């Protein structure tokens, strides 16, 4: 039996469908990645999983129990690190953790032990008396994690925990996630950073426009587009006509242009390369460099959605 099972999950806001008939199974002990751009439906799915909002239809089963307004006991096994930092700026670091620990039912000696343990885990033990308004963004996110894990939850949900932080804090958080998983926590990790998902997650679900468009291990997802290649051309001043002409070539799956980088997905890279270069040349686009790349998660996403993850 999976630890978490999501069945036919739908969330509508008037005529807008934020989550469109999602089905997922997450096994105990996994680091499960939800990958998708902003607005894909990741956070809405997480909010329903935590019971913060109600589904329009469908059901969520956690550890064999269907979650509902009447059944809230499952929340004791959840730890949530939200996308927006949820700490009290005027309370000290240890007072923040104490507050969330009491909400989880901890008290006395155990509560004091967990406060110290959590601060040490995220590297903030020396800041226990300091208030978060004096912290960097990365330190605040680490404190947020400490608040979420101090009751030793069976399931830890991390919704974009590394957005807008410095590289050192990001690395600290990624290492902490691996350690939490090794200690027995099942982790659901949402991100639009391809490299984080690929480095952390045992299985991945790709969401776009509220739909689940692919699921599997990194290898399984790559195999879905194993015959596709990515042609990456560094080029100056690509115009609209060039992009539309390249899109119109039979055998081209997707085209993306950003900055000075033109990326083309096709199964016929070798045979179509001459046609692509001819189009750029006749439209007087200056070619700076060219690479032929094997498929990765970014290729998978671009192939399945026709756009890059950041768009």
Short mmCIF file of C-alpha atoms in Angstrom, two decimals:
data_model
loop_
_atom_site.label_atom_id
_atom_site.label_comp_id
_atom_site.label_asym_id
_atom_site.label_seq_id
_atom_site.Cartn_x
_atom_site.Cartn_y
_atom_site.Cartn_z
CA UNK A 1 0.00 0.00 0.00
CA UNK A 2 1.39 3.45 -0.87
CA UNK A 3 1.91 5.90 1.98
CA UNK A 4 0.04 8.59 0.02
CA UNK A 5 -2.53 8.01 -2.70
CA UNK A 6 -4.21 10.80 -4.66
CA UNK A 7 -7.26 9.75 -6.68
CA UNK A 8 -8.98 11.82 -9.39
CA UNK A 9 -8.13 15.07 -7.59
CA UNK A 10 -9.73 18.22 -9.00
CA UNK A 11 -9.73 21.79 -7.72
CA UNK A 12 -11.81 24.45 -9.47
CA UNK A 13 -12.05 28.16 -8.79
CA UNK A 14 -15.20 29.23 -10.64
CA UNK A 15 -14.37 28.35 -14.27
CA UNK A 16 -10.64 27.99 -13.69
CA UNK A 17 -9.27 24.50 -13.06
CA UNK A 18 -6.15 24.71 -10.86
CA UNK A 19 -5.73 20.93 -10.52
CA UNK A 20 -7.19 18.74 -13.23
CA UNK A 21 -7.84 15.09 -12.34
CA UNK A 22 -4.51 14.20 -10.71
CA UNK A 23 -3.72 10.58 -9.78
CA UNK A 24 -0.53 9.82 -7.83
CA UNK A 25 0.92 7.16 -5.55
CA UNK A 26 3.85 7.99 -3.26
CA UNK A 27 5.67 5.19 -1.48
CA UNK A 28 7.07 5.35 2.04
CA UNK A 29 10.73 6.39 2.10
CA UNK A 30 10.70 8.24 -1.22
CA UNK A 31 11.86 11.73 -2.06
CA UNK A 32 9.09 12.47 -4.54
CA UNK A 33 9.50 15.50 -6.79
CA UNK A 34 6.73 17.69 -8.18
CA UNK A 35 8.23 19.61 -11.08
CA UNK A 36 6.54 22.40 -12.95
CA UNK A 37 6.50 26.14 -13.63
CA UNK A 38 4.75 28.68 -11.44
CA UNK A 39 1.01 28.22 -11.86
CA UNK A 40 1.26 24.52 -12.76
CA UNK A 41 -0.89 23.45 -9.79
CA UNK A 42 1.90 22.21 -7.50
CA UNK A 43 1.11 24.43 -4.51
CA UNK A 44 -2.65 23.87 -4.86
CA UNK A 45 -2.06 20.12 -4.78
CA UNK A 46 0.15 20.53 -1.68
CA UNK A 47 -2.47 22.70 0.04
CA UNK A 48 -5.11 20.03 -0.50
CA UNK A 49 -2.73 17.35 0.74
CA UNK A 50 -2.23 19.33 3.96
CA UNK A 51 -5.95 19.99 4.39
CA UNK A 52 -5.52 23.75 3.97
CA UNK A 53 -8.05 23.82 1.12
CA UNK A 54 -10.71 21.32 0.14
CA UNK A 55 -10.78 19.51 -3.22
CA UNK A 56 -13.66 20.12 -5.59
CA UNK A 57 -13.71 16.35 -6.10
CA UNK A 58 -11.49 13.33 -5.69
CA UNK A 59 -9.80 11.99 -2.58
CA UNK A 60 -6.47 11.83 -0.77
CA UNK A 61 -5.51 8.82 1.33
CA UNK A 62 -2.60 9.08 3.77
CA UNK A 63 -1.35 5.96 5.53
CA UNK A 64 -4.59 4.16 4.70
CA UNK A 65 -6.92 6.92 5.95
CA UNK A 66 -8.96 9.19 3.71
CA UNK A 67 -8.44 12.79 4.75
CA UNK A 68 -11.48 14.96 5.48
CA UNK A 69 -12.64 17.78 7.74
CA UNK A 70 -13.58 15.19 10.37
CA UNK A 71 -10.34 13.23 10.09
CA UNK A 72 -7.47 15.55 11.00
CA UNK A 73 -5.31 13.12 13.00
CA UNK A 74 -3.11 12.58 9.93
CA UNK A 75 -1.79 16.14 10.29
CA UNK A 76 0.35 15.03 13.25
CA UNK A 77 2.39 13.03 10.75
CA UNK A 78 2.89 16.02 8.41
CA UNK A 79 5.55 18.68 8.39
CA UNK A 80 5.05 21.55 5.93
CA UNK A 81 7.71 23.96 4.69
CA UNK A 82 5.55 26.44 2.75
CA UNK A 83 6.58 28.47 -0.27
CA UNK A 84 6.04 31.68 1.69
CA UNK A 85 8.17 31.78 4.84
CA UNK A 86 5.92 31.17 7.88
CA UNK A 87 7.76 32.34 10.99
CA UNK A 88 7.28 35.16 13.49
CA UNK A 89 9.84 37.89 12.90
CA UNK A 90 9.66 39.32 16.43
CA UNK A 91 10.11 35.98 18.24
CA UNK A 92 13.54 34.46 18.69
CA UNK A 93 14.52 31.39 16.68
CA UNK A 94 13.92 29.06 19.62
CA UNK A 95 10.61 30.76 20.48
CA UNK A 96 9.42 30.14 16.92
CA UNK A 97 10.24 26.44 17.16
CA UNK A 98 8.71 26.27 20.64
CA UNK A 99 5.46 27.73 19.29
CA UNK A 100 5.16 25.20 16.47
CA UNK A 101 6.23 22.38 18.79
CA UNK A 102 3.41 23.18 21.19
CA UNK A 103 0.97 23.18 18.28
CA UNK A 104 2.20 19.63 17.52
CA UNK A 105 1.50 18.61 21.14
CA UNK A 106 5.08 18.61 22.46
CA UNK A 107 5.87 19.89 25.95
CA UNK A 108 8.31 19.71 28.84
CA UNK A 109 11.72 18.14 28.48
CA UNK A 110 10.93 16.62 25.08
CA UNK A 111 10.01 20.04 23.69
CA UNK A 112 13.28 21.56 24.94
CA UNK A 113 15.30 18.68 23.47
CA UNK A 114 13.60 19.01 20.07
CA UNK A 115 14.21 22.77 19.96
CA UNK A 116 17.95 22.24 20.40
CA UNK A 117 17.97 19.28 18.01
CA UNK A 118 16.14 21.18 15.25
CA UNK A 119 18.29 24.30 15.53
CA UNK A 120 21.43 22.19 15.40
CA UNK A 121 20.12 20.26 12.40
CA UNK A 122 19.64 23.44 10.32
CA UNK A 123 22.87 25.06 11.52
CA UNK A 124 21.25 27.81 13.61
CA UNK A 125 22.04 26.69 17.16
CA UNK A 126 24.26 29.73 17.72
CA UNK A 127 21.33 31.96 16.63
CA UNK A 128 18.75 30.49 19.02
CA UNK A 129 18.27 33.79 20.91
CA UNK A 130 18.30 35.97 17.77
CA UNK A 131 15.15 37.24 16.06
CA UNK A 132 14.52 36.30 12.39
CA UNK A 133 14.19 39.91 11.26
CA UNK A 134 17.98 40.05 11.59
CA UNK A 135 18.43 36.87 9.47
CA UNK A 136 19.26 36.51 5.79
CA UNK A 137 16.63 34.97 3.51
CA UNK A 138 18.46 31.64 3.57
CA UNK A 139 18.60 31.58 7.39
CA UNK A 140 14.88 32.30 7.59
CA UNK A 141 14.15 29.38 5.28
CA UNK A 142 16.36 27.11 7.41
CA UNK A 143 14.43 28.21 10.52
CA UNK A 144 11.22 27.47 8.64
CA UNK A 145 12.48 23.92 8.08
CA UNK A 146 13.38 23.56 11.78
CA UNK A 147 9.81 24.53 12.73
CA UNK A 148 8.41 21.94 10.30
CA UNK A 149 10.54 18.97 11.37
CA UNK A 150 10.82 19.36 15.14
CA UNK A 151 7.93 16.94 15.84
CA UNK A 152 9.61 14.20 13.71
CA UNK A 153 6.86 13.97 11.06
CA UNK A 154 6.54 10.86 8.93
CA UNK A 155 5.90 13.01 5.85
CA UNK A 156 7.70 16.29 5.13
CA UNK A 157 6.34 18.52 2.37
CA UNK A 158 8.68 21.17 0.99
CA UNK A 159 7.10 23.68 -1.37
CA UNK A 160 9.82 25.59 -3.25
CA UNK A 161 12.11 25.81 -0.16
CA UNK A 162 15.13 27.27 -1.99
CA UNK A 163 13.51 30.18 -3.84
CA UNK A 164 15.49 33.40 -3.61
CA UNK A 165 18.28 32.25 -1.30
CA UNK A 166 22.07 32.28 -1.46
CA UNK A 167 24.00 29.25 -2.80
CA UNK A 168 25.40 28.32 0.64
CA UNK A 169 21.94 28.13 2.23
CA UNK A 170 20.61 26.26 -0.79
CA UNK A 171 23.32 23.63 -0.47
CA UNK A 172 22.65 23.36 3.28
CA UNK A 173 18.94 22.78 2.64
CA UNK A 174 19.55 20.16 -0.07
CA UNK A 175 21.93 18.25 2.20
CA UNK A 176 19.40 18.47 5.06
CA UNK A 177 16.70 16.97 2.82
CA UNK A 178 18.90 13.98 2.02
CA UNK A 179 19.65 13.47 5.71
CA UNK A 180 15.98 13.72 6.72
CA UNK A 181 15.16 11.09 4.14
CA UNK A 182 17.96 8.82 5.38
CA UNK A 183 16.47 9.14 8.90
CA UNK A 184 13.16 7.75 7.62
CA UNK A 185 11.03 10.69 6.46
CA UNK A 186 9.12 10.52 3.21
CA UNK A 187 9.58 13.83 1.42
CA UNK A 188 7.49 15.58 -1.20
CA UNK A 189 9.56 18.27 -2.86
CA UNK A 190 8.15 20.84 -5.27
CA UNK A 191 10.39 23.02 -7.39
CA UNK A 192 10.87 24.66 -10.74
CA UNK A 193 14.63 24.12 -10.45
CA UNK A 194 15.36 21.18 -12.73
CA UNK A 195 18.78 20.44 -11.25
CA UNK A 196 17.44 20.16 -7.68
CA UNK A 197 14.74 17.69 -8.63
CA UNK A 198 17.18 15.61 -10.64
CA UNK A 199 19.73 15.53 -7.79
CA UNK A 200 17.28 14.74 -4.98
CA UNK A 201 14.30 12.77 -6.15
CA UNK A 202 13.82 9.04 -6.58
CA UNK A 203 10.65 9.63 -8.63
CA UNK A 204 9.28 12.70 -10.33
CA UNK A 205 5.89 13.94 -11.49
CA UNK A 206 5.78 16.75 -14.06
CA UNK A 207 2.79 19.12 -13.86
CA UNK A 208 1.69 21.79 -16.29
CA UNK A 209 -1.58 23.77 -16.45
CA UNK A 210 -2.99 21.70 -13.58
CA UNK A 211 -2.43 18.37 -15.32
CA UNK A 212 -0.04 15.54 -14.58
CA UNK A 213 1.77 15.09 -17.89
CA UNK A 214 4.46 12.55 -16.96
CA UNK A 215 5.65 10.48 -14.00
CA UNK A 216 8.57 8.16 -13.26
CA UNK A 217 12.23 8.03 -12.37
CA UNK A 218 14.64 10.37 -14.15
CA UNK A 219 15.69 7.48 -16.39
CA UNK A 220 12.09 6.53 -17.20
CA UNK A 221 11.23 10.12 -18.09
CA UNK A 222 14.30 10.46 -20.30
CA UNK A 223 13.36 7.20 -22.03
CA UNK A 224 10.04 8.76 -23.06
CA UNK A 225 12.02 11.11 -25.30
CA UNK A 226 15.12 8.93 -25.76
CA UNK A 227 15.15 9.42 -29.52
CA UNK A 228 14.85 13.21 -29.19
CA UNK A 229 17.90 15.43 -29.35
CA UNK A 230 18.31 19.06 -28.39
CA UNK A 231 20.08 21.39 -30.80
CA UNK A 232 21.34 24.41 -28.87
CA UNK A 233 22.47 27.34 -30.99
CA UNK A 234 23.92 30.51 -29.51
CA UNK A 235 22.79 33.19 -31.89
CA UNK A 236 22.35 36.95 -31.94
CA UNK A 237 19.18 38.79 -32.90
CA UNK A 238 16.91 35.88 -33.84
CA UNK A 239 13.77 37.36 -35.39
CA UNK A 240 10.19 36.10 -35.38
CA UNK A 241 10.40 34.85 -38.97
CA UNK A 242 13.36 32.58 -38.17
CA UNK A 243 11.61 30.99 -35.19
CA UNK A 244 8.36 30.42 -37.09
CA UNK A 245 10.18 28.92 -40.08
CA UNK A 246 12.11 26.53 -37.83
CA UNK A 247 8.90 25.51 -36.03
CA UNK A 248 7.36 24.73 -39.41
CA UNK A 249 10.10 22.22 -40.35
CA UNK A 250 8.66 18.71 -40.39
CA UNK A 251 10.21 16.74 -37.53
CA UNK A 252 10.79 19.69 -35.18
CA UNK A 253 8.98 19.01 -31.89
CA UNK A 254 9.60 22.23 -29.97
CA UNK A 255 11.48 25.52 -30.26
CA UNK A 256 12.45 27.89 -27.44
CA UNK A 257 14.39 31.15 -27.63
CA UNK A 258 15.70 33.04 -24.61
CA UNK A 259 18.55 35.51 -24.34
CA UNK A 260 20.95 34.42 -27.06
CA UNK A 261 20.06 30.73 -26.84
CA UNK A 262 17.88 28.97 -29.43
CA UNK A 263 16.90 25.42 -28.40
CA UNK A 264 15.27 23.01 -30.83
CA UNK A 265 13.93 19.52 -29.98
CA UNK A 266 13.79 16.98 -32.81
CA UNK A 267 14.30 13.29 -33.52
CA UNK A 268 16.08 14.20 -36.77
CA UNK A 269 18.85 16.44 -35.46
CA UNK A 270 21.52 15.41 -37.97
CA UNK A 271 19.34 15.59 -41.07
CA UNK A 272 17.55 18.84 -40.10
CA UNK A 273 20.58 20.78 -38.91
CA UNK A 274 21.42 22.02 -42.41
CA UNK A 275 17.87 23.34 -42.92
CA UNK A 276 17.94 25.13 -39.54
CA UNK A 277 21.28 26.77 -40.25
CA UNK A 278 20.08 27.83 -43.71
CA UNK A 279 17.04 29.58 -42.19
CA UNK A 280 19.21 31.46 -39.70
CA UNK A 281 21.70 32.43 -42.38
CA UNK A 282 19.17 33.72 -44.90
CA UNK A 283 17.52 35.81 -42.16
CA UNK A 284 20.93 37.28 -41.31
CA UNK A 285 21.10 35.86 -37.75
CA UNK A 286 24.65 35.68 -36.43
CA UNK A 287 25.54 32.20 -35.15
CA UNK A 288 28.00 32.22 -32.22
CA UNK A 289 28.07 28.53 -31.27
CA UNK A 290 26.27 25.22 -31.66
CA UNK A 291 25.81 22.07 -29.51
CA UNK A 292 23.98 18.78 -30.01
CA UNK A 293 22.79 17.54 -26.59
CA UNK A 294 21.39 14.26 -25.25
CA UNK A 295 17.96 14.38 -23.54
CA UNK A 296 17.72 15.49 -19.89
CA UNK A 297 14.76 16.53 -17.71
CA UNK A 298 14.67 19.91 -19.43
CA UNK A 299 14.38 18.15 -22.80
CA UNK A 300 11.54 16.02 -21.40
CA UNK A 301 9.67 19.10 -20.21
CA UNK A 302 10.21 21.05 -23.42
CA UNK A 303 9.14 18.07 -25.53
CA UNK A 304 5.96 17.40 -23.52
CA UNK A 305 4.84 21.00 -23.03
CA UNK A 306 6.43 22.91 -25.91
CA UNK A 307 7.97 25.43 -23.52
CA UNK A 308 10.79 25.75 -21.02
CA UNK A 309 10.22 25.28 -17.31
CA UNK A 310 10.78 28.93 -16.41
CA UNK A 311 8.16 30.26 -18.89
#
